[in-house]
Amino acid sequence: METKNNELQTVAEAIGPIEFTGLRLTAPPQYAAGVPAVKIALEHAMREMGLAKSIATLSKLNQKEGIDCPGCAWPDPDHRSNLGEFCENGVKAIAEEATNKRVTPAFFEKYSVKEMSQWSDFKIGKSGRVTHPMILREGDTHYTPIAWEEAFEIIGQNLQLLDDPNQAVFYTSGRSSNEAAFLYGLFARKLGTNNMPDCSNMCHESSGAGLFQTLGIGKGSVTLEDFQYADVVMVIGQNPGTNHPRMLTALEKCRQKGGKVVSVNPLKEAALVRFKNPQEVKGVIGDGAAISDFYLQIKINQDVALLKYIMKRLIEIEQEEGNVIDWDFIRENTNGTEELFKDLSQYTKAELIQKTGLKVGEIEPIVTLLAQKKKVIICWAMGLTQHKNGVDNIRECVNLLLLKGSIGIQGGGTCPVRGHSNVQGDRTVGITHHVSPKLNAAFERTFHFKPPTLEGLDVVHCIKAMYEGKAKVFMALGGNFLSAASDTNYTAKALQNCDLTVSVSTKLNRTHLVTGKTALILPTLGRTEKDSSDGKSRFVTVENSMGRVHRSVGRIKPASEHLMSEPEIVSRIAKSYFKEDFSIPWQRLGTDYDFTRSKISEVFDGFKDYTERSKKSGFDLPNHTRRGDFSKLPGGVAKFSINQLPDHDLKDGEFLMMTIRSHDQYNTTIYGLDDRYRGIFNERRVILINPKDVEALALKANEVVDLKSEYNGVERKAENFIIVPYEIPQGNLASYFPEANVLIPNDQFATISNTPISKSVRVSIVKK
């Protein structure tokens, strides 16, 4: 007898199978990209899309007035390559969306929810594009088709039955357009809740919090052009070769102009060693270009210790030689210098070095370099943000830049490298659980209603609310919430406690299979597909990682005639809920994107003449930090901050584990089973561990073990992981998500930002 969908699934159903697929290991390559990357990308495109569709999409990918890549948010250069302005993983992202495979009503009739939930995330994702709106009714074992109007009516009815609007949760993925996200936020506020968690809560929330506290804006300060003028680019806690491959071109150009690249990361990543640019002769038949001048394999989450050591040494050199610290900049633009110096004085250089796991001789050349240079860019990603002290990590980066006077100048500044293609844009146009009186006033002025003033729920707290039965309706605008969130089994139970779960999606994913009592899948247009209304073509807009807004125009035929655009889906849900309330023109907002953009420009600064300015390369949003203007901060100056060293309180036998992506995935989308740049093939259930730790534990390569984490008396277990000896600091481990997410506690997250501690989880290895 089939399990009803409102009963708690087993572990296997929540996280997929725990069986192996056939591990093969090779030595990691010493470079990234080159001809192999082109070959693999094109093979993937052809396999998923075929020749004609591959040409139609790739020729327009990241071109002006073309398709914005639904992968990462790395900015496009003003002068685009005629050979193709894309990378291997960008091609994979496009191919996954534009695949010829289809998940039809016949597919859902064939496979029950329970059967599909026992597939791997890879197999689920490879099923294809969802073609019709589908419903899983309470007690049913299979999804069945549903008319759009009935689906909207069910959502409206469930929202009307709530005792309080705050029993609803509206999650947003970073792939949604500005137009869709704006309408989504408008609907939630009009409904009466600020429960708008988004994917940034799980990744870069620490960046926004740390930057806002110290510099007054939660965005980076540099542009793509700044990389050509930088003397030093520090890449900390980031693997651009897999997560933002086009960034390698910017680093290559920096070095060609005489700049130096310093990489700080626990793993030696091939892309940060050498890059073979396939659009250059030396990248095809030559050795390519070295990327890192210095590479520090630091222990997990000891970046604050490293930065403190560097600053202590810079102060010493300043006292001995002068011309190291920019005192004019500090006096004019900052406060808190004395407190910073006092904080640094309480640490010895020896204890800081010891915590990093590095040697003095590795760090001193970098100290010398920074002492001599002013144009410094610090880039980071989730290797800094997903820790208990994630905000401190970001603030300490800012401390170093302020000390050098490296913010607000050409070739210097902050560079948080965002993940999903429009995660920053979603936040810009109002997706936030935080309350801003200024933003509320703007919505009230434009739409004539009073937005709610109660702080909303972020990701970890909305999961808690669902788990405790305090939230009844969960809606996701894109994404794969279950596989992305921490503590997979806890999150699964939370979703199943809901009366209704709704997913606006392009493809099948695990969140569709672990659901509330009733579940809806609403299939939407992808970024690659033509979007039209009444025969008129439409386009959407996005914001890249450096604050530039530009348009994205779909080019290929939609996967099904039954798809609907995200703005239309949101507006139709709003119409169904508000019924005879015509105070907001939902239908026009959902169909006339120019009108929607005009409303965005009324609510938010910097969007004047929005539609027209989004053409070609688009336009940059205001960024006072980029100009060196800190007047919006209290006192009109930037702030040095005091940040503590992390204390992970590791017990005997415990390791610090970070979750990582393989080269064949982007976020929770699994493109394949190979991690080519680490020499790991056809397997994801692996644990990377230092060979000396393997020996100390009397383990063997390829041995199968379980992993265990314990926080506040709650034990979590991940079964069947293969030991892979690897070049990683002793005491540290690395494993892929979402497979290892089951180990991440739901109640451990960054101070201030509430970002889960996905990069520093205490675990022990349990022998079979």
XYZ file of C-alpha atoms in Angstrom, residues 94-511:
418
model
C 21.161 26.459 -20.096
C 21.005 22.852 -21.274
C 19.254 21.743 -18.091
C 16.581 24.387 -18.597
C 16.194 23.973 -22.361
C 16.321 20.178 -22.276
C 14.110 18.233 -24.676
C 13.021 15.872 -21.888
C 9.490 16.327 -20.570
C 7.653 15.524 -17.353
C 4.087 15.166 -18.603
C 0.863 14.081 -16.888
C 1.593 10.575 -18.242
C 4.929 10.655 -16.388
C 3.180 11.471 -13.106
C 0.584 8.775 -13.782
C 3.378 6.221 -14.212
C 5.448 7.151 -11.152
C 4.110 7.617 -7.634
C 5.485 10.281 -5.330
C 6.969 7.602 -3.095
C 8.770 5.910 -5.987
C 10.213 9.183 -7.288
C 11.311 10.216 -3.801
C 13.574 7.155 -3.720
C 15.484 8.397 -6.778
C 18.696 10.399 -6.455
C 18.587 14.176 -6.893
C 20.486 13.602 -10.137
C 17.836 11.254 -11.524
C 14.978 13.466 -10.375
C 16.494 16.521 -12.047
C 17.218 14.657 -15.266
C 13.531 13.777 -15.677
C 12.950 17.007 -17.605
C 10.665 20.015 -17.830
C 7.247 19.959 -16.160
C 4.640 20.627 -18.859
C 1.327 21.048 -17.000
C 0.147 22.385 -13.643
C -0.111 19.402 -11.306
C -1.705 18.712 -7.935
C -1.068 16.134 -5.244
C -4.324 16.012 -3.340
C -4.484 14.964 0.298
C -4.287 11.182 0.557
C -3.284 10.661 -3.086
C -0.173 8.781 -4.157
C 0.250 10.404 -7.601
C 0.202 13.938 -8.938
C -2.656 14.618 -11.365
C -3.248 17.508 -13.807
C -5.154 20.571 -12.687
C -6.466 23.590 -14.562
C -4.651 26.843 -13.867
C -7.814 28.534 -12.573
C -8.508 25.746 -10.072
C -4.887 25.848 -8.889
C -5.118 29.581 -8.239
C -8.437 29.106 -6.476
C -6.957 26.461 -4.145
C -4.088 28.772 -3.217
C -6.457 31.671 -2.618
C -8.770 29.539 -0.470
C -5.927 28.182 1.668
C -4.592 31.691 2.275
C -8.074 32.933 3.208
C -8.441 30.120 5.748
C -5.372 31.245 7.688
C -5.954 32.763 11.110
C -3.078 35.173 10.504
C -1.238 36.210 7.298
C 1.991 35.315 9.121
C 0.999 31.654 8.831
C 2.055 31.933 5.175
C 5.643 31.760 3.925
C 6.799 33.075 0.534
C 10.238 31.780 -0.438
C 12.177 33.171 -3.416
C 14.933 31.583 -5.459
C 17.684 33.699 -6.999
C 16.665 32.716 -10.532
C 13.472 34.820 -10.481
C 13.375 38.054 -12.469
C 13.121 41.524 -10.952
C 9.574 41.808 -12.265
C 8.424 38.517 -10.719
C 10.198 39.154 -7.406
C 8.729 42.651 -7.127
C 5.177 41.366 -7.624
C 5.806 38.509 -5.195
C 6.957 40.933 -2.506
C 4.051 43.260 -3.252
C 1.581 40.395 -2.869
C 3.088 39.222 0.444
C 2.995 42.741 1.878
C -0.541 43.373 0.677
C -1.532 40.035 2.229
C -0.043 41.308 5.487
C 3.230 39.440 6.053
C 6.959 39.985 5.746
C 7.602 36.233 5.718
C 9.803 36.464 2.611
C 12.787 34.162 3.131
C 15.046 33.817 0.117
C 18.072 31.828 -1.004
C 20.343 34.663 0.123
C 19.440 33.715 3.709
C 21.289 30.449 3.113
C 24.348 31.832 1.354
C 25.247 35.557 1.267
C 23.131 37.035 4.059
C 26.320 37.373 6.104
C 27.810 39.513 3.327
C 24.889 41.897 3.316
C 24.822 42.175 7.109
C 28.570 42.716 7.472
C 28.809 45.233 4.638
C 25.748 47.168 5.749
C 27.037 47.505 9.308
C 30.474 48.748 8.251
C 29.941 50.528 4.922
C 26.226 51.313 4.840
C 25.236 49.159 1.847
C 24.866 45.390 1.629
C 26.486 45.149 -1.806
C 30.030 45.066 -3.076
C 31.763 48.251 -4.176
C 33.750 47.200 -7.254
C 32.891 46.884 -10.931
C 34.237 44.373 -13.423
C 36.539 47.049 -14.828
C 38.210 47.486 -11.433
C 39.959 44.137 -11.833
C 42.114 45.570 -14.611
C 43.404 48.295 -12.276
C 43.873 46.250 -9.090
C 47.327 45.776 -7.629
C 46.139 42.837 -5.522
C 43.046 40.637 -5.722
C 42.450 38.380 -2.725
C 40.106 35.451 -3.427
C 38.986 34.026 -0.093
C 36.701 31.036 0.469
C 35.743 30.718 -3.165
C 36.148 28.258 -6.037
C 35.521 30.298 -9.199
C 36.458 27.489 -11.597
C 33.255 25.644 -10.698
C 30.984 28.341 -9.308
C 31.851 31.457 -11.353
C 34.134 30.326 -14.209
C 34.013 33.585 -16.156
C 35.656 35.270 -13.172
C 38.872 33.533 -14.242
C 39.064 35.825 -17.269
C 38.986 38.859 -14.959
C 41.739 37.380 -12.783
C 43.792 36.570 -15.875
C 43.469 40.172 -17.093
C 44.433 41.476 -13.663
C 47.688 39.520 -13.796
C 48.325 40.569 -17.405
C 48.146 44.199 -16.199
C 50.671 43.518 -13.454
C 48.324 42.718 -10.574
C 48.843 39.860 -8.128
C 46.274 37.239 -7.092
C 46.237 35.783 -3.582
C 44.032 32.713 -3.050
C 42.960 31.601 0.418
C 41.065 28.316 0.542
C 41.285 25.008 2.446
C 41.285 23.026 -0.823
C 43.756 23.505 -3.671
C 41.351 24.257 -6.536
C 42.618 23.671 -10.084
C 41.102 26.876 -11.458
C 43.012 29.005 -8.971
C 46.253 27.345 -9.997
C 46.128 27.710 -13.787
C 43.509 28.758 -16.347
C 43.435 27.782 -19.998
C 41.220 30.355 -21.668
C 39.680 28.469 -24.618
C 39.263 31.757 -26.511
C 43.003 32.338 -26.636
C 45.680 30.407 -28.526
C 47.707 29.721 -25.384
C 44.586 28.303 -23.789
C 44.165 25.816 -26.636
C 47.682 24.708 -27.542
C 49.708 26.330 -24.754
C 50.002 26.023 -21.007
C 47.442 28.715 -20.274
C 47.990 31.286 -17.545
C 48.889 30.950 -13.887
C 46.158 32.492 -11.741
C 47.407 32.583 -8.148
C 50.689 34.217 -7.268
C 50.192 32.998 -3.699
C 48.003 30.141 -2.448
C 47.232 29.691 1.255
C 45.534 26.414 2.201
C 44.105 27.697 5.429
C 42.218 25.633 7.977
C 38.441 25.892 7.648
C 37.068 29.134 9.102
C 40.351 30.570 10.362
C 40.203 33.562 8.025
C 39.776 36.066 10.859
C 42.998 34.774 12.400
C 44.805 35.235 9.083
C 43.450 38.741 8.557
C 44.351 39.757 12.107
C 47.884 38.500 11.593
C 48.195 40.465 8.338
C 46.906 43.650 9.970
C 49.215 43.269 12.982
C 52.153 42.947 10.638
C 51.058 45.941 8.544
C 50.883 48.042 11.690
C 54.384 46.908 12.657
C 55.755 47.807 9.234
C 53.955 51.152 9.379
C 55.622 51.926 12.701
C 59.018 50.977 11.295
C 58.869 52.350 7.763
C 55.668 54.376 7.265
C 53.559 54.700 4.100
C 51.711 51.442 4.720
C 48.469 52.572 6.357
C 46.401 55.330 4.706
C 46.004 57.680 7.677
C 44.438 60.456 5.611
C 41.673 58.127 4.445
C 41.180 56.763 7.958
C 40.897 60.196 9.588
C 38.469 61.502 6.961
C 36.309 58.440 6.394
C 36.300 56.076 9.391
C 35.927 55.656 13.104
C 36.936 52.870 15.486
C 40.658 52.768 14.628
C 41.819 52.878 18.245
C 39.485 50.035 19.184
C 40.766 47.976 16.269
C 44.405 48.486 17.260
C 43.599 47.599 20.865
C 41.843 44.425 19.741
C 44.777 43.361 17.571
C 47.231 43.957 20.409
C 45.672 41.243 22.583
C 46.681 38.479 20.148
C 50.168 37.172 19.600
C 51.327 36.483 16.076
C 52.244 32.950 17.110
C 48.730 32.061 18.271
C 47.181 33.536 15.132
C 49.554 31.585 12.897
C 48.852 28.409 14.837
C 45.102 28.711 14.293
C 45.446 29.154 10.529
C 47.512 26.006 10.112
C 49.876 27.994 7.881
C 53.541 28.840 8.194
C 55.027 32.298 8.669
C 56.955 31.913 5.428
C 53.729 31.403 3.493
C 52.080 34.575 4.805
C 54.952 37.053 4.968
C 55.284 37.562 1.170
C 51.597 38.543 1.148
C 52.163 40.952 4.031
C 55.019 42.541 2.077
C 52.837 42.808 -1.028
C 49.950 44.447 0.848
C 52.320 46.828 2.611
C 53.405 48.156 -0.776
C 50.037 48.263 -2.559
C 46.858 50.266 -2.123
C 44.550 49.065 -4.909
C 43.273 45.927 -3.212
C 40.112 43.970 -4.028
C 38.888 41.252 -1.667
C 36.543 38.687 -3.233
C 34.705 36.043 -1.260
C 31.854 33.578 -1.449
C 30.250 31.047 0.873
C 33.582 29.909 2.273
C 33.363 33.055 4.419
C 29.623 33.457 4.935
C 28.334 30.037 6.039
C 29.807 29.982 9.536
C 28.645 30.927 13.013
C 30.945 33.953 12.681
C 30.122 34.602 9.010
C 29.386 38.291 9.596
C 32.653 38.699 11.499
C 34.514 37.189 8.544
C 33.119 39.851 6.240
C 33.709 42.699 8.662
C 37.347 41.655 9.102
C 37.823 41.836 5.319
C 36.431 45.367 5.471
C 38.841 46.216 8.314
C 41.831 45.356 6.129
C 40.497 47.378 3.193
C 39.765 50.392 5.393
C 43.235 50.198 6.909
C 44.701 50.451 3.421
C 42.240 53.095 2.172
C 41.226 50.613 -0.524
C 37.492 51.336 -0.681
C 35.983 53.921 -3.002
C 38.963 53.920 -5.369
C 39.517 52.524 -8.836
C 40.923 49.023 -8.553
C 40.023 48.544 -4.892
C 37.075 47.485 -2.771
C 34.729 44.731 -1.694
C 33.556 41.969 -4.033
C 31.089 39.441 -2.613
C 30.623 37.033 -5.525
C 26.961 36.114 -5.533
C 25.643 32.757 -6.599
C 22.331 32.470 -8.407
C 21.852 34.801 -11.353
C 19.443 37.278 -9.774
C 19.740 36.727 -6.050
C 20.941 40.309 -5.650
C 18.185 41.701 -7.858
C 15.483 39.929 -5.858
C 16.693 41.648 -2.719
C 16.985 45.031 -4.458
C 13.318 44.988 -5.539
C 11.953 44.110 -2.136
C 12.403 40.438 -1.275
C 13.410 40.734 2.365
C 12.029 39.596 5.697
C 13.450 42.726 7.306
C 11.277 45.800 7.817
C 12.362 49.121 6.341
C 10.218 52.156 7.242
C 11.487 53.889 4.100
C 10.520 50.950 1.901
C 7.129 50.588 3.590
C 6.467 54.264 2.991
C 7.366 53.871 -0.688
C 4.970 50.932 -1.116
C 2.232 52.863 0.685
C 2.818 55.912 -1.491
C 2.701 53.895 -4.710
C -0.011 51.323 -3.957
C -2.057 53.024 -1.208
C -1.984 50.381 1.543
C -0.047 50.066 4.789
C 2.554 47.271 4.593
C 3.075 45.110 7.701
C 5.560 46.324 10.280
C 6.269 42.996 12.020
C 9.648 41.472 11.142
C 9.224 38.424 8.934
C 10.802 34.975 9.031
C 14.064 34.076 7.305
C 14.791 30.553 6.048
C 15.841 28.889 9.316
C 12.962 30.458 11.230
C 10.311 29.740 8.622
C 11.380 26.078 8.733
C 11.043 26.162 12.519
C 7.592 27.748 12.223
C 6.435 25.069 9.779
C 7.913 22.321 11.958
C 6.001 23.646 14.976
C 2.758 24.022 13.019
C 2.814 27.815 13.182
C 3.047 28.230 9.396
C 0.474 26.460 7.234
C 1.122 27.538 3.633
C 4.528 27.419 1.952
C 5.090 28.812 -1.527
C 8.394 28.750 -3.419
C 9.060 30.998 -6.401
C 11.674 28.708 -7.944
C 14.380 26.706 -6.204
C 14.629 23.293 -4.564
C 14.016 24.279 -0.975
C 14.326 20.865 0.680
C 17.670 20.038 -0.926
C 19.051 23.531 -0.329
C 18.145 23.869 3.352
C 20.055 22.497 6.324
C 18.963 19.551 8.482
C 17.180 17.712 5.667
C 14.991 15.473 7.824
C 13.860 18.357 10.024
C 13.060 20.453 6.937
C 11.173 17.539 5.380
C 8.977 17.205 8.461
C 8.425 20.971 8.467
C 7.155 20.935 4.875
C 4.900 17.950 5.594
C 3.282 19.815 8.484
C 1.893 22.410 6.055
C -1.646 22.318 4.720
C -0.429 23.455 1.295
C 2.944 23.616 -0.428
C 3.280 25.369 -3.791
C 6.282 25.245 -6.126
C 6.667 27.529 -9.138
C 9.160 25.480 -11.119
C 10.623 24.626 -14.482
C 11.850 21.124 -13.625
C 11.057 18.327 -11.218
C 12.976 18.424 -7.918
C 12.925 16.803 -4.493
C 10.791 19.530 -2.898
